[in-house]
Each structure stands twice: as C-alpha cells, then as structure tokens.
Tab-separated table of C-alpha atoms in Angstrom:
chain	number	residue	atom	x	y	z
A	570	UNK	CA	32.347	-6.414	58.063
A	571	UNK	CA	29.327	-8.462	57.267
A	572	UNK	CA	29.491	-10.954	54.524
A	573	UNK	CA	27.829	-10.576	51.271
A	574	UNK	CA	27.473	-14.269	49.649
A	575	UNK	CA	26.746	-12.836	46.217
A	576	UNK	CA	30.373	-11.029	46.246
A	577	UNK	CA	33.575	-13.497	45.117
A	578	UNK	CA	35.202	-15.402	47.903
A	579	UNK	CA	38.586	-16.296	48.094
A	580	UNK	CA	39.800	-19.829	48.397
A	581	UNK	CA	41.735	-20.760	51.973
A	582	UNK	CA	45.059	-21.067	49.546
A	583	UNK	CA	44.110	-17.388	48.901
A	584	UNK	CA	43.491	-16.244	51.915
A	585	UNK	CA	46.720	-17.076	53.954
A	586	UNK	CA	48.433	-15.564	50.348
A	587	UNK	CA	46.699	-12.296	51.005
A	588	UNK	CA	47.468	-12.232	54.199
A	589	UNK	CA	51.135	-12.870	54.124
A	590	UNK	CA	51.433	-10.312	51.146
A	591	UNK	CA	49.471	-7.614	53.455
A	592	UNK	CA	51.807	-8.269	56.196
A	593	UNK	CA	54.392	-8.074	54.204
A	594	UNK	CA	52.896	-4.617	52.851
A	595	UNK	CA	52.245	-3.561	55.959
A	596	UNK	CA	55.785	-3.506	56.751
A	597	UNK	CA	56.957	-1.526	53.653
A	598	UNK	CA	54.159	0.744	54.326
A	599	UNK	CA	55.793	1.269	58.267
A	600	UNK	CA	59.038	1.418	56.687
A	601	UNK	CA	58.087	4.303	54.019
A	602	UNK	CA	55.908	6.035	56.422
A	603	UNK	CA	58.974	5.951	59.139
A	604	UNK	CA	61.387	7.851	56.939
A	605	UNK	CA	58.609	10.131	55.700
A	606	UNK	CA	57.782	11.241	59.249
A	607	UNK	CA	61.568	11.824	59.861
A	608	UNK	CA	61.587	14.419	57.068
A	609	UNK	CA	58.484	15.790	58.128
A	610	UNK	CA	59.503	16.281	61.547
A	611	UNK	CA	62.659	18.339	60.524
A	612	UNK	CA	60.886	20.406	58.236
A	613	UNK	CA	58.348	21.443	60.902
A	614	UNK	CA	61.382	21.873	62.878
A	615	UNK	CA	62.513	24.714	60.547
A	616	UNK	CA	59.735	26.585	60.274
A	617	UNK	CA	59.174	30.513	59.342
A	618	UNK	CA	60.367	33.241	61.344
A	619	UNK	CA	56.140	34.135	61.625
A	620	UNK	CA	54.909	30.854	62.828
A	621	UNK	CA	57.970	30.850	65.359
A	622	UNK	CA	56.925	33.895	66.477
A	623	UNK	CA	53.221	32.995	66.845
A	624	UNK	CA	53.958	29.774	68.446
A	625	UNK	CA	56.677	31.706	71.412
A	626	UNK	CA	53.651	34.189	71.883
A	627	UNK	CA	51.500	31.069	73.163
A	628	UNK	CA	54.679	29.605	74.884
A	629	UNK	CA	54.820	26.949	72.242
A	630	UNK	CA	58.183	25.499	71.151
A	631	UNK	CA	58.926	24.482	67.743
A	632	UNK	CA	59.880	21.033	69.412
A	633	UNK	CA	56.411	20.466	70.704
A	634	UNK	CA	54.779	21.790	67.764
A	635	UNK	CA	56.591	19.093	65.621
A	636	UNK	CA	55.921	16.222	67.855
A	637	UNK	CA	52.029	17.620	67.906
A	638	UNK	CA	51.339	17.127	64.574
A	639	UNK	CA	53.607	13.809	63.577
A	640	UNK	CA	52.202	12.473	66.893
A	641	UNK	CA	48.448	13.027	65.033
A	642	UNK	CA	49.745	11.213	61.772
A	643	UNK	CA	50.849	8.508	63.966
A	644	UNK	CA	47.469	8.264	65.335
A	645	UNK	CA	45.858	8.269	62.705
A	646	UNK	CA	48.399	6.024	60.848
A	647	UNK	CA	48.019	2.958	63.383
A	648	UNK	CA	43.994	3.587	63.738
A	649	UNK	CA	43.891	2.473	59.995
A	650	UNK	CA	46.491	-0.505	60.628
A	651	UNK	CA	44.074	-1.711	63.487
A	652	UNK	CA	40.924	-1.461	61.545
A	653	UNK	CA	42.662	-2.925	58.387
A	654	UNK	CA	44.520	-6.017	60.704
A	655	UNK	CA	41.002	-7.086	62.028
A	656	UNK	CA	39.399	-6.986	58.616
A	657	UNK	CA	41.942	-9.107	57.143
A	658	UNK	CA	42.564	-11.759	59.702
A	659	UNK	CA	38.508	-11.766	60.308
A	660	UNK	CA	36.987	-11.492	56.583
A	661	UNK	CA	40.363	-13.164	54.396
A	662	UNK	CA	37.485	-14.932	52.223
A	663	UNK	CA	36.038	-11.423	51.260
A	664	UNK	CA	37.497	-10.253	47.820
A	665	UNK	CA	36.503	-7.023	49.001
A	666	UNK	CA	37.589	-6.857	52.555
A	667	UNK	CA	40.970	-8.288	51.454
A	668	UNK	CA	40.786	-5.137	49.265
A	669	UNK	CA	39.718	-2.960	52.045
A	670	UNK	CA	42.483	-3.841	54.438
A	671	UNK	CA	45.368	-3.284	51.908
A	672	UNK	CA	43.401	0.085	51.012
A	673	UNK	CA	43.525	1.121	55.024
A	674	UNK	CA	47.141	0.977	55.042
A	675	UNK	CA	47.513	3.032	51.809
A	676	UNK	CA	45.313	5.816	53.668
A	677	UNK	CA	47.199	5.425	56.729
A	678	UNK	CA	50.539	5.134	56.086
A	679	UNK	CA	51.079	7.648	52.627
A	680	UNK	CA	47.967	10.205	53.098
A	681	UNK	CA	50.048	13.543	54.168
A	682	UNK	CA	48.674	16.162	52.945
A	683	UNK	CA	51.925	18.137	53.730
A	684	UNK	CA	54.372	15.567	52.212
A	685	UNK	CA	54.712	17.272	48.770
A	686	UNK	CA	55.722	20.528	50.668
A	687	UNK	CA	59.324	19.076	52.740
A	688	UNK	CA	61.289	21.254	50.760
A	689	UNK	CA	64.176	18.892	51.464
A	690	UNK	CA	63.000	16.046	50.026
A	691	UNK	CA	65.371	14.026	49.002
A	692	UNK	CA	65.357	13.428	44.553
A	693	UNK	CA	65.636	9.591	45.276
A	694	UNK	CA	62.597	9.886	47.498
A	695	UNK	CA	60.224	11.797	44.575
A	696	UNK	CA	59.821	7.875	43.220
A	697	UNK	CA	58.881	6.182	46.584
A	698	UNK	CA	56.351	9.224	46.977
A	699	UNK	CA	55.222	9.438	43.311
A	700	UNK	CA	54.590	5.476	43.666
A	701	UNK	CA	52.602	6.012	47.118
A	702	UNK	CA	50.333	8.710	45.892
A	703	UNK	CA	49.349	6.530	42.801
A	704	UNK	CA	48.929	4.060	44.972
A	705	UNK	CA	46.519	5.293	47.610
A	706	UNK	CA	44.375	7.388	44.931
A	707	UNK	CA	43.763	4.753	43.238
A	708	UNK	CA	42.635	2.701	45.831
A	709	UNK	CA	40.783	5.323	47.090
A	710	UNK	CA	38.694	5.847	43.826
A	711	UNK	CA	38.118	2.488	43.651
A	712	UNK	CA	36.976	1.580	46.759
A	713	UNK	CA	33.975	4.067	46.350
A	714	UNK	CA	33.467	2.644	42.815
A	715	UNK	CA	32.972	-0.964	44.319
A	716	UNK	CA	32.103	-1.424	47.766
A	717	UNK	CA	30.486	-3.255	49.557
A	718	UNK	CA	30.203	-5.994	46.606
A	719	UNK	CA	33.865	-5.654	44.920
A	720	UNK	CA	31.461	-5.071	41.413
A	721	UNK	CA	31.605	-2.072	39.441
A	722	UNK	CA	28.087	-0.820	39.115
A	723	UNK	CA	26.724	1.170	37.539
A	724	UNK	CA	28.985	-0.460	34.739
A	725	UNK	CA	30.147	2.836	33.205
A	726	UNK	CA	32.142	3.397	36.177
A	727	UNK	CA	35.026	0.971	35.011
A	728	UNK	CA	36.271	2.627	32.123
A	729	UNK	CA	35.834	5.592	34.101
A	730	UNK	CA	37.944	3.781	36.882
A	731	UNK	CA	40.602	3.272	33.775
A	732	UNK	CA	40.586	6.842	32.712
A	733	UNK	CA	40.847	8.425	36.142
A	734	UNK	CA	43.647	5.753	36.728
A	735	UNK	CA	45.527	6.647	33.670
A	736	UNK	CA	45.546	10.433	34.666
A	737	UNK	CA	46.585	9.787	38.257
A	738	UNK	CA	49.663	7.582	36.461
A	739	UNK	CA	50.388	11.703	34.019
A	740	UNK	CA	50.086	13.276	36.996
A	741	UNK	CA	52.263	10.986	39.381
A	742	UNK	CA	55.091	10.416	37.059
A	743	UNK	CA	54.995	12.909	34.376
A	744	UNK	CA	54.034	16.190	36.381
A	745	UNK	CA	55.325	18.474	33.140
A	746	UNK	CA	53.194	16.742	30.450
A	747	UNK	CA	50.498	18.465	28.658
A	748	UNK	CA	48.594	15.810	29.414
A	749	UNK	CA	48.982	16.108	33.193
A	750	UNK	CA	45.393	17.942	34.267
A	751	UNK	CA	46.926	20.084	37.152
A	752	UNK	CA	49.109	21.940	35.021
A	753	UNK	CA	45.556	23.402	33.483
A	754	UNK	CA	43.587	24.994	36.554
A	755	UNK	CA	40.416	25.103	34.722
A	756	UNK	CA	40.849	21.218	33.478
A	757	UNK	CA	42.328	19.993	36.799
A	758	UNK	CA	39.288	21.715	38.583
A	759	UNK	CA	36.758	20.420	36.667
A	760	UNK	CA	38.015	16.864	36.515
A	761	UNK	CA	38.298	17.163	40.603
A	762	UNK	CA	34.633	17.785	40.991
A	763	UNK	CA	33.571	15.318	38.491
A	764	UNK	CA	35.228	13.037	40.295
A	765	UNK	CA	34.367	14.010	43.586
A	766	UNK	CA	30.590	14.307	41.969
A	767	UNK	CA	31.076	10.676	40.862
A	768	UNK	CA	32.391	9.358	44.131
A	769	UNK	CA	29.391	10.473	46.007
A	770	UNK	CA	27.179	9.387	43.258
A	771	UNK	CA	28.344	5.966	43.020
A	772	UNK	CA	27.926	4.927	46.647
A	773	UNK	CA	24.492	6.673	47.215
A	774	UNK	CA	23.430	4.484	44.213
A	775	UNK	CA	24.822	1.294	45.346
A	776	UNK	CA	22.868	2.319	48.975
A	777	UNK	CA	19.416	2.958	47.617
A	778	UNK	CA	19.503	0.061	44.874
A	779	UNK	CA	20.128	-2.805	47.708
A	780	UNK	CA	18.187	-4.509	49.377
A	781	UNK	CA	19.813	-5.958	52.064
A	782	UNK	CA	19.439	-3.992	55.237
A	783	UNK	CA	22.978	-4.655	56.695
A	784	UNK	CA	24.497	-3.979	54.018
A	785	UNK	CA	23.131	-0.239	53.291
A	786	UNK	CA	24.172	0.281	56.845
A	787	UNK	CA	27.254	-1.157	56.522
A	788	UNK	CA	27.830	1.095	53.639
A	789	UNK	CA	26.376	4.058	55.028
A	790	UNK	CA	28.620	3.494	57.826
A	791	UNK	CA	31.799	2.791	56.042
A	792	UNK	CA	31.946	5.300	53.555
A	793	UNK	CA	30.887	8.078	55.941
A	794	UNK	CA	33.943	7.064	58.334
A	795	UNK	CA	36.209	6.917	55.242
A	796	UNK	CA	34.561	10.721	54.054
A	797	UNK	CA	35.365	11.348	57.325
A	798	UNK	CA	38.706	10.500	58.197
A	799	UNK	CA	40.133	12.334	54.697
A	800	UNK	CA	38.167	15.318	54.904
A	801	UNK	CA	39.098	16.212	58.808
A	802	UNK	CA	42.550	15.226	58.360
C-alpha cells in the first residue's frame, strides 16, 4: 500500500496500539469463525434427500462435499488474514491501512453467505452473528466511502455513511421492526441499489478527481480485488 502524506498518520504510540488490538481481533475473529465453520460443516452434513442424491450420482459423498466448501471459506478466510497481517505490520502509520487490515479480517472471517441458513443455530449464537454482520457491513460501506485517503468525499457521503449505518444496526438487531427495510421488498430493494449505486459512484469519483498516478492505480486495483472477492464468493 503506497503512502499518501496528505492522509492522517498515526503516532508510533498508535501504531504498536493498533496492532496489538488487531492481533488481538484477529484472534476473536479465528475464534468466531472456528465455531461458525463447525456448524456449517454439520449442516452441509445433513443435507436434502435431492442434493444427496445428485451428489451419489457423481460419486460424491456428503463428507467430501462438506469439507469442499468449508475448505474454500478457509481459503479464502486466511487469504484476507495474510493480506490484512502485511498491511498492518508494513503501513501501522496509515489511518487508513490500519483501517483496511481490521476491515480484511471482518470480510474474511464473518462473510458467509450461507451462515443465516444453519438451521441449527444455536439462540445464544444469533448475537455473536447479529454483531459480526454489523460489523463487516459497515466496514465494508465505509471502506468504499473513504479509501485510499481515510476522508469522506464527496462530503454528503457521511451522513449517508450514518444513515446506512443506522439501518444496518434495525436490521441486525431488530429484524421485526417496521423500520427494518427488508421486511418491505420494494424499500429493501431500492435502498440495496442505491447503495450499491453509491458504492460504485464514490470510488470512480475519488479515481478520476486525483491526481496522483499511484494512487488511482492503487485504487483501481484495490477496490476491483475487493468487488471481486465478494461478488465470486
């Protein structure tokens, strides 16, 4: 990650702080992600009678289809803890990268597509998931709001930042209130693509108002991988 000198810098006080909270993060992250992939795993395990059927017609156990897919999430889970290790321990003055890395193991270790279908998930466990999914949504909106710089520009996008942050907290933790978009499929569809519209807004703007070279590649490069790795997984 190239420095930008006009973003805010962390102190070295700040720096070995960040990075002893993101190891420690890190490790609640493995832990979560751990137990989630144990439930996972047994509710692949117990799968309809159809996709049993499909699988034995390509000589496919249920075992090996199990491991398949949590195997991919693990992949995919320590790509993200690689890429956000180096960015920490290279860039720790970077407000932004410091961001970034703590961001990576969101995405990594809670983005499951699947996890709010284990239809034996445990009622003590709705909290540690409801908690992970606010968590790595929000991060995820705004780290297209404000890289490469750690600035929200164009300014309207913070309070849009606080609205989109408030609904993510309805929908998270109070999934029967009116106010909850997704219980509205016309309101919960349009806010989805006006976000979505927003996210790819945002960055293209950032790209084509720099005018640093390196760092329109850099977030060419960045946001595309991010795009990227959600979308195909």
């Amino acid at each position: 990650m190239i420095a930008d000198l006009s973003a805010p810098q962390l102190s070295t006080r700040w720096q070995r702080a960040a990075q002893v909270l993101w190891t420690l993060v890190t490790l609640l992250a493995l832990a979560f992600f751990s137990y989630e992939v144990s439930l996972s795993y047994n509710e692949l395990l117990d799968a309809p009678l159809n996709l049993r059927e499909n699988l034995a017609s390509h000589g496919i156990s249920l075992r090996v289809y199990a491991s398949y897919l949590t195997g991919l999430r693990s992949i995919y889970m320590l790509v993200h803890l690689v890429i956000a290790g180096i960015v920490i321990f290279k860039r720790p003055n970077e407000r932004i990268a410091v961001f970034t890395a703590f961001f990576l193991v969101l995405l990594g270790t809670t983005f499951w597509p699947l996890a709010e279908r284990v239809a034996d998930q445990p009622d003590v466990w709705r909290l540690p998931r409801a908690i992970a999914n606010l968590l790595m949504s929000g991060s995820l909106l705004f780290f297209f709001l404000i890289f490469p710089d750690g600035r929200f520009t164009p300014r309207w996008t913070k309070p849009v930042a606080v609205v989109m942050l408030g609904l993510l907290v309805i929908e998270n933790f109070f999934p029967e209130s009116r106010l909850n978009p997704q219980n509205n499929w016309t309101v919960g569809a349009t806010l989805s693509l006006i976000t979505m519209v927003i996210m790819v807004y945002v960055p293209v703007h950032r790209y084509r108002s720099m005018s640093n070279p390196v760092l329109r590649q850099q977030t060419k490069w960045v946001v595309y991988g991010i795009s990227a790795a959600i979308i195909g997984f």
